[in-house]
Short mmCIF file of N, CA and C in Angstrom, two decimals:
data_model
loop_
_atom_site.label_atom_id
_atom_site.label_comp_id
_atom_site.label_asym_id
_atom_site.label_seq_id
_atom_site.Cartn_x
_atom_site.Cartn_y
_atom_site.Cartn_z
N UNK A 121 39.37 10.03 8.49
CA UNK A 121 38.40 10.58 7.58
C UNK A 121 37.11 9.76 7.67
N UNK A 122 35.95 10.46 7.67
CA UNK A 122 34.72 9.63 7.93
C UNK A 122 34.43 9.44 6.22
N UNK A 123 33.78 8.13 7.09
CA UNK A 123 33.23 7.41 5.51
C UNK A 123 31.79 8.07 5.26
N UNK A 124 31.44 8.10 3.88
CA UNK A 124 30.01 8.98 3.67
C UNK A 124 29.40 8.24 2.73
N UNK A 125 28.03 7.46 2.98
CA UNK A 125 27.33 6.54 2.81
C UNK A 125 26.16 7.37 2.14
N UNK A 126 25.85 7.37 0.69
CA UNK A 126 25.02 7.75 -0.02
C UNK A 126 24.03 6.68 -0.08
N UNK A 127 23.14 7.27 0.17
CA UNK A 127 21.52 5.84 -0.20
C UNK A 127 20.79 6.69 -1.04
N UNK A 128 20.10 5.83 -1.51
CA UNK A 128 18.88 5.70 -2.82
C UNK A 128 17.92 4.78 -2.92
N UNK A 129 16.93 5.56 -3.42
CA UNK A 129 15.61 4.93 -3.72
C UNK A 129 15.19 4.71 -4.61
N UNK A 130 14.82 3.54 -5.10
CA UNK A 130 14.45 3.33 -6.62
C UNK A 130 12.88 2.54 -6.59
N UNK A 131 11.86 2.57 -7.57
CA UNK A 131 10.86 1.36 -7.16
C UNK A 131 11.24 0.97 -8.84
N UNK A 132 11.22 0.06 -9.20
CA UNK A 132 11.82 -0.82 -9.98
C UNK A 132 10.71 -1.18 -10.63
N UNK A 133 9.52 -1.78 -10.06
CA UNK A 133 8.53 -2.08 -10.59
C UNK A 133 8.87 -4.06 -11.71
N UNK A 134 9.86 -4.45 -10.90
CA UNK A 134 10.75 -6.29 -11.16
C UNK A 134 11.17 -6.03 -10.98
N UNK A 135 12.33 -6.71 -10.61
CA UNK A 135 14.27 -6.76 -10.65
C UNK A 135 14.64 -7.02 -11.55
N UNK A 136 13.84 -8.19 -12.62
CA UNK A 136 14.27 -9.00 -13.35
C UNK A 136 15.32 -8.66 -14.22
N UNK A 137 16.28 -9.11 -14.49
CA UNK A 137 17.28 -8.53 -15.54
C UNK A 137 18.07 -7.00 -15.44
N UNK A 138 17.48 -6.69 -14.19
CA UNK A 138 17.75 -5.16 -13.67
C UNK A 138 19.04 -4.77 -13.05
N UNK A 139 19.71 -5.57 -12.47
CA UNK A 139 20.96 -5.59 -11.27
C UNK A 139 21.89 -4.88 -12.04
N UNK A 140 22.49 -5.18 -13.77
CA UNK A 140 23.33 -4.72 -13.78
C UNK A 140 23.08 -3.27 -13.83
N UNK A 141 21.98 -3.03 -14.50
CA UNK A 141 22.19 -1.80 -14.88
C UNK A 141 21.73 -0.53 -13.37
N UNK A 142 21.27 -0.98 -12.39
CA UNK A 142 21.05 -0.89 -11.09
C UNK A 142 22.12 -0.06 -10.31
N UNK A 143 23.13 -0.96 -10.74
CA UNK A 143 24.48 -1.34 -10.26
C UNK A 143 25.32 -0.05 -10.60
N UNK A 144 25.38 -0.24 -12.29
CA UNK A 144 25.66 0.86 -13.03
C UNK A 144 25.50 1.90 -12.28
N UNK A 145 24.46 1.94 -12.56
CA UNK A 145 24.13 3.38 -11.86
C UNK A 145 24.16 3.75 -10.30
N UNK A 146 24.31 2.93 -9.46
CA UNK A 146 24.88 3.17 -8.11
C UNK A 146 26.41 3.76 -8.30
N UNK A 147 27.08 3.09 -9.52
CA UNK A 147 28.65 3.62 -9.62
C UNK A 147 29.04 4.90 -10.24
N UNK A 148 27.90 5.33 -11.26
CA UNK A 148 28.24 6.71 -10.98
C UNK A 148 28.46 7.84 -10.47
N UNK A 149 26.54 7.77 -8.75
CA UNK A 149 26.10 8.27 -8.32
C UNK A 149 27.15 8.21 -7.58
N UNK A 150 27.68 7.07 -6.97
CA UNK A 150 28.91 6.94 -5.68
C UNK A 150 27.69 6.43 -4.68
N UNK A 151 26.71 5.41 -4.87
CA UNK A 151 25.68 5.42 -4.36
C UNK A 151 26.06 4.17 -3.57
N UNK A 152 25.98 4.07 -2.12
CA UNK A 152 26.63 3.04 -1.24
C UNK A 152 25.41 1.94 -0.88
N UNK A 153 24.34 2.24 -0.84
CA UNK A 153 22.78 1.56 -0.74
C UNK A 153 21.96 2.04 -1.20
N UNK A 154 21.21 1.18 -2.35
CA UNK A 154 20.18 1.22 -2.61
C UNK A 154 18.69 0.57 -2.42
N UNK A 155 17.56 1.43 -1.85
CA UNK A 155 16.92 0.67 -1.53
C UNK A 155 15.47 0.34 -2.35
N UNK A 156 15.35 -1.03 -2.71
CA UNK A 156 14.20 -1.10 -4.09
C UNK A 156 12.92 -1.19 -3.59
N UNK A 157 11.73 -0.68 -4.07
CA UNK A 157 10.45 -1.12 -3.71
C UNK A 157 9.85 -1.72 -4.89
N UNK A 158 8.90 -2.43 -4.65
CA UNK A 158 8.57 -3.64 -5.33
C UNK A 158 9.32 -4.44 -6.08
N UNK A 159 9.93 -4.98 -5.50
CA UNK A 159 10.91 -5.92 -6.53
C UNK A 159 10.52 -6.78 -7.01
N UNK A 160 9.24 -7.84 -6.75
CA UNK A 160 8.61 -8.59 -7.16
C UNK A 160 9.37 -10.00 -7.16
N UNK A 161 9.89 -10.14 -5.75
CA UNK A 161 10.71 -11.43 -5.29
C UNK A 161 9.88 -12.28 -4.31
N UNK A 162 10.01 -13.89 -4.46
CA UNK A 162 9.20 -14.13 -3.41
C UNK A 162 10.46 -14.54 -2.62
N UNK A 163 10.07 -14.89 -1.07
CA UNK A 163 10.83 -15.36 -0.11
C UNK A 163 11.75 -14.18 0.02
N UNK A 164 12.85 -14.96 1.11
CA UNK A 164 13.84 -13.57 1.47
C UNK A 164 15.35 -14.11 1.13
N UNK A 165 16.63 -13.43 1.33
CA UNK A 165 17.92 -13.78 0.82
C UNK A 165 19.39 -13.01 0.77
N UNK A 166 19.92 -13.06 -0.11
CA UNK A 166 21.24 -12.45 0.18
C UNK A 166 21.92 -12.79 -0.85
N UNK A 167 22.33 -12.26 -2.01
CA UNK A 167 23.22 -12.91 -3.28
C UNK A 167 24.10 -11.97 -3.23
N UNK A 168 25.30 -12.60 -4.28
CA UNK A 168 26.30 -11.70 -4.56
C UNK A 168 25.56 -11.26 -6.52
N UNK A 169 25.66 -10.12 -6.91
CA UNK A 169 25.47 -9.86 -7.89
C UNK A 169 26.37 -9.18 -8.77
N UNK A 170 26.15 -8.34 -9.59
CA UNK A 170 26.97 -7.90 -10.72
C UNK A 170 28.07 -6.91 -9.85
N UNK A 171 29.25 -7.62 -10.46
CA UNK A 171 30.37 -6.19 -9.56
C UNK A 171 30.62 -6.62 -8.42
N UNK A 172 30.12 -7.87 -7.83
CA UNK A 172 30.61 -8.04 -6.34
C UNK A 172 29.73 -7.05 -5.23
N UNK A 173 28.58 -6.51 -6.02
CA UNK A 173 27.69 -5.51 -5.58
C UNK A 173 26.82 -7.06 -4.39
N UNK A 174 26.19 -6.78 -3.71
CA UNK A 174 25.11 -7.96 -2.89
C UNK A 174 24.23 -7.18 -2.93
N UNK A 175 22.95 -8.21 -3.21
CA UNK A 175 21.36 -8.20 -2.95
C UNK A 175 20.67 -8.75 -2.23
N UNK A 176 19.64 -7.92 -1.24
CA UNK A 176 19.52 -8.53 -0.16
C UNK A 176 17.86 -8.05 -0.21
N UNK A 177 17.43 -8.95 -0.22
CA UNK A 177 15.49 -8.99 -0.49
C UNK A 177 14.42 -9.74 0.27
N UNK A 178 13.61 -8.91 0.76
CA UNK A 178 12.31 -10.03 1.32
C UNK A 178 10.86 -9.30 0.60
N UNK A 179 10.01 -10.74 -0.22
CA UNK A 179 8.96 -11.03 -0.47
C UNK A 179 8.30 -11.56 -0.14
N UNK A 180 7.18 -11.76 -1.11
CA UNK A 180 6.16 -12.11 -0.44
C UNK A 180 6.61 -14.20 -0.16
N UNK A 181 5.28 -14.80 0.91
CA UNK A 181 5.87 -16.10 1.39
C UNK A 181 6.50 -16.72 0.08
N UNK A 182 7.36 -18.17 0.25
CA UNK A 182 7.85 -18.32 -1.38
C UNK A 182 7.06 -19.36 -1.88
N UNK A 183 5.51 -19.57 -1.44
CA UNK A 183 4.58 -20.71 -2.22
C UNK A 183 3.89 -19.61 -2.90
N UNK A 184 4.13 -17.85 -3.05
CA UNK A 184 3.10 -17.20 -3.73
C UNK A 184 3.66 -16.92 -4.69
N UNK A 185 2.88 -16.27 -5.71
CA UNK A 185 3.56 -15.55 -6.55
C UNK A 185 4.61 -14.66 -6.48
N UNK A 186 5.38 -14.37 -7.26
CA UNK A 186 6.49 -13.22 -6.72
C UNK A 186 5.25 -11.57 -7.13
N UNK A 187 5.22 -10.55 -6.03
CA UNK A 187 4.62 -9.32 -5.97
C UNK A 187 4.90 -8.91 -5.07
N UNK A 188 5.15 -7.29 -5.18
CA UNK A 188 5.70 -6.54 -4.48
C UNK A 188 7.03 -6.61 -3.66
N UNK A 189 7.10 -6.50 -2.70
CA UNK A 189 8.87 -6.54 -1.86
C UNK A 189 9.58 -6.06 -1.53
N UNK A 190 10.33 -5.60 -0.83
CA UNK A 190 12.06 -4.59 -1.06
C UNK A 190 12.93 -5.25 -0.46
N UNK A 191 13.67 -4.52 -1.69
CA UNK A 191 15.35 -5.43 -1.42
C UNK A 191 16.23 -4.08 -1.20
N UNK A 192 17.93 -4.11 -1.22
CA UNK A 192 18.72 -3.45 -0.92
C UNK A 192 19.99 -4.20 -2.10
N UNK A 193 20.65 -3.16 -2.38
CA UNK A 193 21.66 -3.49 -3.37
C UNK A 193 22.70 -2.84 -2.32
N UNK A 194 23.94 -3.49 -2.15
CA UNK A 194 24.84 -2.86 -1.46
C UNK A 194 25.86 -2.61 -2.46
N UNK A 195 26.70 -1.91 -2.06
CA UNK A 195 28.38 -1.71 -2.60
C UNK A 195 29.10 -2.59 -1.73
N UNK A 196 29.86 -3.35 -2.72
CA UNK A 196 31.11 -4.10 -1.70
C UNK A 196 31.54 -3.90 -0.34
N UNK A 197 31.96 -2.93 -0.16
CA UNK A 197 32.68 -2.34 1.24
C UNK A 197 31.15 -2.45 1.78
N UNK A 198 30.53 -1.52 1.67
CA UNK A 198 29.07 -1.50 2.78
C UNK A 198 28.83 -2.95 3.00
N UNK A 199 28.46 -3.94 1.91
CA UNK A 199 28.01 -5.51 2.18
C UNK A 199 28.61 -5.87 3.46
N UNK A 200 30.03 -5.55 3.52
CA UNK A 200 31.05 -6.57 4.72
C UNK A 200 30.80 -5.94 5.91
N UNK A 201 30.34 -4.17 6.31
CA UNK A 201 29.83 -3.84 7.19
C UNK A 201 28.73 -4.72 7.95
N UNK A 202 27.76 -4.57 6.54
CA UNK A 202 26.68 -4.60 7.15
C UNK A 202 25.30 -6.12 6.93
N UNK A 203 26.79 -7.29 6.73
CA UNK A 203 25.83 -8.60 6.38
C UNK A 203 25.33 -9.03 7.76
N UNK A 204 26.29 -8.63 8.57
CA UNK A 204 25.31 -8.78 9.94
C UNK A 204 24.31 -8.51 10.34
N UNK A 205 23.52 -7.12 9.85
CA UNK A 205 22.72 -6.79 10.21
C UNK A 205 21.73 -6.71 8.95
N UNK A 206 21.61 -7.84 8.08
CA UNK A 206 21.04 -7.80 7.02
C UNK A 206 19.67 -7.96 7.31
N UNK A 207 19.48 -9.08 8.42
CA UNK A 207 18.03 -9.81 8.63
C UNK A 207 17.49 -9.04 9.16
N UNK A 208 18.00 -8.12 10.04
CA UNK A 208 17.60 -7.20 10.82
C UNK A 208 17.01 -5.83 10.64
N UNK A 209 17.45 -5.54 9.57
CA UNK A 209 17.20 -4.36 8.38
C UNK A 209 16.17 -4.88 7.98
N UNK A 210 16.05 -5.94 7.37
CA UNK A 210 15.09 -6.38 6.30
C UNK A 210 13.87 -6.74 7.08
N UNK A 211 13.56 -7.63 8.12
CA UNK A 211 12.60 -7.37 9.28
C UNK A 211 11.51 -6.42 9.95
N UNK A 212 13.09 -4.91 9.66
CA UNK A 212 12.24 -3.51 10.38
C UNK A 212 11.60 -3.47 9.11
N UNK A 213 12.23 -3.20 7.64
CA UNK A 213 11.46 -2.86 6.75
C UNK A 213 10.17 -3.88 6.20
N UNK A 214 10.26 -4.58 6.40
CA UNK A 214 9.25 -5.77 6.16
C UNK A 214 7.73 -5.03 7.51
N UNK A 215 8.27 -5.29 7.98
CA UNK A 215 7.45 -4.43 9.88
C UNK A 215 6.45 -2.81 9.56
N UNK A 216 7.65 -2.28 8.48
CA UNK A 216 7.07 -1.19 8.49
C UNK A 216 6.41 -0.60 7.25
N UNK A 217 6.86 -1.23 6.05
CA UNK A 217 6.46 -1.08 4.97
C UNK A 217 5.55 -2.31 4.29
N UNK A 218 5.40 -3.38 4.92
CA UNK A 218 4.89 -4.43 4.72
C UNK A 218 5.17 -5.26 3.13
N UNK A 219 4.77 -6.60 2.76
CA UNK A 219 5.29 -7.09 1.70
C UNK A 219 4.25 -7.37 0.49
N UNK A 220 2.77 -6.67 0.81
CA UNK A 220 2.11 -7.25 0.20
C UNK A 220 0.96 -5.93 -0.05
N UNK A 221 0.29 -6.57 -0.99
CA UNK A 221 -0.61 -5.23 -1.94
C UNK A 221 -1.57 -4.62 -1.06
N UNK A 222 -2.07 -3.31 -1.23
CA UNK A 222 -2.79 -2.60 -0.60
C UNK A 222 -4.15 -3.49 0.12
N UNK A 223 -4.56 -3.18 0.79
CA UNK A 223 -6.16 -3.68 1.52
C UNK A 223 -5.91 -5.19 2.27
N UNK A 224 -5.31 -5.93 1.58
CA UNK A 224 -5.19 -7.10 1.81
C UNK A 224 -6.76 -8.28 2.25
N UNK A 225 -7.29 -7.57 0.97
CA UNK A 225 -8.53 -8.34 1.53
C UNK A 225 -8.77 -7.96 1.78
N UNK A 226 -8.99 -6.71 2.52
CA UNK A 226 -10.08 -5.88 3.61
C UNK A 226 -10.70 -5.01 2.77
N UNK A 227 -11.66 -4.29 3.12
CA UNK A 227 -12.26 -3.35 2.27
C UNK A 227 -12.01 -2.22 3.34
N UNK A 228 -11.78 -0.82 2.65
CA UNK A 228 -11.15 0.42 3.20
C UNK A 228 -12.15 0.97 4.37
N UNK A 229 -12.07 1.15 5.32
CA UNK A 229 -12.67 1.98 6.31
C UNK A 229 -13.39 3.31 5.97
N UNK A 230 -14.74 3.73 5.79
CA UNK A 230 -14.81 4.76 5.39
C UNK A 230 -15.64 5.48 6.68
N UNK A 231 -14.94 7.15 7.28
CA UNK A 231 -15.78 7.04 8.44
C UNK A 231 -17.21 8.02 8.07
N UNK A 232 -17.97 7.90 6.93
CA UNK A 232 -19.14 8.41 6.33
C UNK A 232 -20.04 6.66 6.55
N UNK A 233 -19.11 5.46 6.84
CA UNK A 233 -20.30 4.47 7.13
C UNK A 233 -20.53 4.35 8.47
N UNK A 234 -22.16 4.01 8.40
CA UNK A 234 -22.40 3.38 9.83
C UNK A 234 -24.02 2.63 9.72
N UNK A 235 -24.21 2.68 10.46
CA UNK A 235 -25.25 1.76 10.78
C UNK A 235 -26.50 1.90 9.98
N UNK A 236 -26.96 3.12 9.70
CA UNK A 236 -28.40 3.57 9.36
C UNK A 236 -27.93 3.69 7.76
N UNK A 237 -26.71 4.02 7.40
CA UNK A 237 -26.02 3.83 6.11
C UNK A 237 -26.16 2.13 5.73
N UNK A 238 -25.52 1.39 6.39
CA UNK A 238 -25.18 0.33 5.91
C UNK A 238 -26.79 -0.45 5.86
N UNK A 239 -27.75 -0.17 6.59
CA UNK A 239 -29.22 -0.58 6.58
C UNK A 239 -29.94 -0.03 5.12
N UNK A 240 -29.72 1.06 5.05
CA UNK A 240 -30.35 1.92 3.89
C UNK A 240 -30.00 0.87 2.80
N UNK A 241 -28.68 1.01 2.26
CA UNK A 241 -28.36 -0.10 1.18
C UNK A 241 -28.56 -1.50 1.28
N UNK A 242 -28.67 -1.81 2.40
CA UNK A 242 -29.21 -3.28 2.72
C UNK A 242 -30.20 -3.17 2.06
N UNK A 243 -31.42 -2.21 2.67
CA UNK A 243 -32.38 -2.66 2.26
C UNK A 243 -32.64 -2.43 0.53
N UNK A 244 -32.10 -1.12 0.12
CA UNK A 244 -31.90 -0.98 -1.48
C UNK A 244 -31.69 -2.43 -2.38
N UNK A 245 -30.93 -3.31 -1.61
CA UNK A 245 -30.29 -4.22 -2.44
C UNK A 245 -31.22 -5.75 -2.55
N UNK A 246 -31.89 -5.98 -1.15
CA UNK A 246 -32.57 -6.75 -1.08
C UNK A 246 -34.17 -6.13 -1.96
N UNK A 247 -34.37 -5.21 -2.32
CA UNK A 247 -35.58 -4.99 -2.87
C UNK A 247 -35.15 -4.87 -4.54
N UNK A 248 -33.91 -4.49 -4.95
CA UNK A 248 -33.25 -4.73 -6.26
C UNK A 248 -33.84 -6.46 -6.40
N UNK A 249 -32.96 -7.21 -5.58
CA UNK A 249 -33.34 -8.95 -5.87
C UNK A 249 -35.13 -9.18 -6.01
N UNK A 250 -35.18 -8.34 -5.49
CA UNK A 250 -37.06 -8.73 -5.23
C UNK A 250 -37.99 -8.44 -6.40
N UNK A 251 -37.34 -6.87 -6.66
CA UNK A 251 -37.33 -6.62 -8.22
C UNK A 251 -37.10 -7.29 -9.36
N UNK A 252 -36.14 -7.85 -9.38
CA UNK A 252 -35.20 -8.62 -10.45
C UNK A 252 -35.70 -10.18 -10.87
N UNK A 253 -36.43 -10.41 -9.84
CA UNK A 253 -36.71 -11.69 -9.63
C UNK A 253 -38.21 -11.94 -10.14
N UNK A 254 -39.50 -10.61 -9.72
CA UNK A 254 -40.54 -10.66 -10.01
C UNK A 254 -40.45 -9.86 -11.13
N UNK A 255 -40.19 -8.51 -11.52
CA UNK A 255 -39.92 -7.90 -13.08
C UNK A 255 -41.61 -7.19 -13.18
N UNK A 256 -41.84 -7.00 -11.88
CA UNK A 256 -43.12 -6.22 -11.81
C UNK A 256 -43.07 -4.64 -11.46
N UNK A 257 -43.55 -3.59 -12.08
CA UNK A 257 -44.11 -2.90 -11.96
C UNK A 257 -43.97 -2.07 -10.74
N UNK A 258 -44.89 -2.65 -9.61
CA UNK A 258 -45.12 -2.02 -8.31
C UNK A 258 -43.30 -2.18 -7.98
N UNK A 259 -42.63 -3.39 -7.84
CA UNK A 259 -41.56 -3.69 -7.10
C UNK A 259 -40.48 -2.83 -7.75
N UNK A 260 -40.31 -2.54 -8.50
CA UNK A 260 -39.63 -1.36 -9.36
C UNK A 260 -39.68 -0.35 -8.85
N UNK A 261 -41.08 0.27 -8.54
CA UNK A 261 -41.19 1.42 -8.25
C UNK A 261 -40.81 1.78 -6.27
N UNK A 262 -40.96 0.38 -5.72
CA UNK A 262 -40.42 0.55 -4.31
C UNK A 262 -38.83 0.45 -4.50
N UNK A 263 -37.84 -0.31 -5.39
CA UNK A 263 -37.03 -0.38 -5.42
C UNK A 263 -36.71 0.95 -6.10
N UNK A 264 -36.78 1.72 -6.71
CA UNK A 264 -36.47 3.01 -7.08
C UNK A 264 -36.67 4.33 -5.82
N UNK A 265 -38.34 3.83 -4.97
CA UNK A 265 -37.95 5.10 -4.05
C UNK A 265 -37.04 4.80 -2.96
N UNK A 266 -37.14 3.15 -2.48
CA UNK A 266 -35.72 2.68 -1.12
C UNK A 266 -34.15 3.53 -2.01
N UNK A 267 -34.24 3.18 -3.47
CA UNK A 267 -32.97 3.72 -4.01
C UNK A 267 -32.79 5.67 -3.71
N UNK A 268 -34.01 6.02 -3.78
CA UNK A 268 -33.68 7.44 -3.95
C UNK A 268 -33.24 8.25 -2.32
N UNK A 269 -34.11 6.87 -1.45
CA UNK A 269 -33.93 7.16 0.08
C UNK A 269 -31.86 7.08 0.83
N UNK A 270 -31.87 5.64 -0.11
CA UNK A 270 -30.52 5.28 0.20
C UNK A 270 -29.48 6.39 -0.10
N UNK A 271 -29.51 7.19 -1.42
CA UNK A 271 -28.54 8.09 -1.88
C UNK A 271 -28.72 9.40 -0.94
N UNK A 272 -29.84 9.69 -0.39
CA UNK A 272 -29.91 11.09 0.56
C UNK A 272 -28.96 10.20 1.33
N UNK A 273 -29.55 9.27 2.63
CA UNK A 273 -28.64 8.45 3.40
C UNK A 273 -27.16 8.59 3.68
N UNK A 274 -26.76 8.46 2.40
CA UNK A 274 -25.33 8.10 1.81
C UNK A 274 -24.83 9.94 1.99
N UNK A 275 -25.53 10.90 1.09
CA UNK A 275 -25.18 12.15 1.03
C UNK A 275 -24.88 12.66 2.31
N UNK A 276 -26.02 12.73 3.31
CA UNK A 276 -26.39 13.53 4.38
C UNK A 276 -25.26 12.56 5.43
N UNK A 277 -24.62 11.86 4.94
CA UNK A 277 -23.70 11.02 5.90
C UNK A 277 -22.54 11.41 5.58
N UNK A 278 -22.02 11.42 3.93
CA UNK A 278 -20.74 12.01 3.71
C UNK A 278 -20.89 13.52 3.93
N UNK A 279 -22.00 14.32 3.87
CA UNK A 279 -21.49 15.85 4.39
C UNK A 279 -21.57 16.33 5.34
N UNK A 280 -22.19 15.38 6.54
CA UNK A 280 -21.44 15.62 8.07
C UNK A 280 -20.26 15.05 8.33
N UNK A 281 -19.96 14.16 7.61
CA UNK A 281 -18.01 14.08 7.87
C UNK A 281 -17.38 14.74 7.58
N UNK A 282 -17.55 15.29 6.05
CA UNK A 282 -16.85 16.15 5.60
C UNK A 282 -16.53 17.83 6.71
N UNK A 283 -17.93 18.09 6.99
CA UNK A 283 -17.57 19.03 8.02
C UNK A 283 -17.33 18.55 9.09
N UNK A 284 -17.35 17.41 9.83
CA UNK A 284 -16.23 17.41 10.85
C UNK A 284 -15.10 17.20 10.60
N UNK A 285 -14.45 16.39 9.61
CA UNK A 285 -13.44 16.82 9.00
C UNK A 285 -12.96 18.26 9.09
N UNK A 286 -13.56 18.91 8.58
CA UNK A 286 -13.27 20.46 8.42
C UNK A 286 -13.15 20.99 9.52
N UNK A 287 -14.06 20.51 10.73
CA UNK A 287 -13.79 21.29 11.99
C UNK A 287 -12.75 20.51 12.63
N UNK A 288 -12.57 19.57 12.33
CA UNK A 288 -11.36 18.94 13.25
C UNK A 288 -10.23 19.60 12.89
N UNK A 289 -9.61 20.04 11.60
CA UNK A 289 -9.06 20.35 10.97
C UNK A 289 -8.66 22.21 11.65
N UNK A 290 -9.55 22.64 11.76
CA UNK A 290 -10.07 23.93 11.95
C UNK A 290 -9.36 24.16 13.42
N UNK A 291 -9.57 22.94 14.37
CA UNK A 291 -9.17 23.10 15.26
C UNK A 291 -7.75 22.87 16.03
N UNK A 292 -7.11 22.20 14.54
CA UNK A 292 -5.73 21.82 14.52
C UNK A 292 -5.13 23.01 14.11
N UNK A 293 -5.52 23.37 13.55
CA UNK A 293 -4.92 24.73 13.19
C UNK A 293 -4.74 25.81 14.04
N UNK A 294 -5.67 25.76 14.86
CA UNK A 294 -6.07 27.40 16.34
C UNK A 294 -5.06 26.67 17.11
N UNK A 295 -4.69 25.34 17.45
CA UNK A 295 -4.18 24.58 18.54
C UNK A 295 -2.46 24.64 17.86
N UNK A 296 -2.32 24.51 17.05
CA UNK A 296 -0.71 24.32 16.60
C UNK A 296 -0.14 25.93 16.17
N UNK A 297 1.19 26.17 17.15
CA UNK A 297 1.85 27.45 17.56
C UNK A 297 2.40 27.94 16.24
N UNK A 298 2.62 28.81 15.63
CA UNK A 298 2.97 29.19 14.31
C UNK A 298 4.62 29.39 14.49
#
């Protein structure tokens, strides 16, 4: 008779104090793995928990705060399958889902920026300081029309993406067989 391995997904949003009732509820479902997102663990591991159930988690490095993560709650029988291939599991998912908060520091790619965009507000911003600094009159009024120049800039940049967007789109559609 084949064995039939129920998995689940939970995002937990902590672990903290969570396992038993986790657990619980894997034993009603008949639920053989569960897999948590954000658990908010740092470092990585392997415990035995409530029920003889094992937890098996990688976070973020363990000098950071504990945020974000996923772990796996096993059922007994599955654990003894599959402690071998615990690090290995946890690796791909680490690989593919990563352990840490959106952007990471980066600021998002937008493809409405580019060059004559990113100049426009340059210059908006450096004539704001120039403004701000002298509190005159004339410099106000150049910093208000560079501002009114920058927002066309910005416009006439996001609504040729948007329609290539649309035509790229347009053309995925004529190209993919129904």
């Amino acid at each position: 008779m084949a064995v039939v391995e129920r998995i689940g997904t939970w995002n937990v949003c902590g672990l903290r104090d969570k396992e038993p009732e986790i657990v619980d509820f894997m034993n009603k479902r008949r639920i053989t793995v569960m897999g948590l997102a954000d658990c908010r663990r740092s470092g990585k591991g392997c415990k035995e928990i409530h029920s003889n159930y094992v937890l098996i988690w990688n976070g973020v490095e363990q000098r950071q705060r504990p945020k974000h993560g996923v772990a796996f709650i096993l059922h007994p029988d599955t654990a003894k399958n599959l402690t071998d291939t615990a690090d290995t599991l946890l690796n791909t998912v680490k690989k593919a889902c990563g352990t840490k908060g959106q952007n990471r520091g980066q600021r998002k790619a937008t493809v409405w920026w580019n060059d004559e965009v990113k100049e426009a507000v340059k210059e908006k911003k450096r004539l704001f300081r120039v403004w701000v600094k002298s509190q005159t009159h004339e410099d106000y009024v150049n910093y208000r029309l560079v501002g009114r120049n920058s927002k066309r800039v910005v416009k006439t940049a996001k609504d040729s993406s948007w329609t290539d967007y649309g035509r790229h789109l347009t053309e995925l559609c004529k190209q993919s067989p129904r």
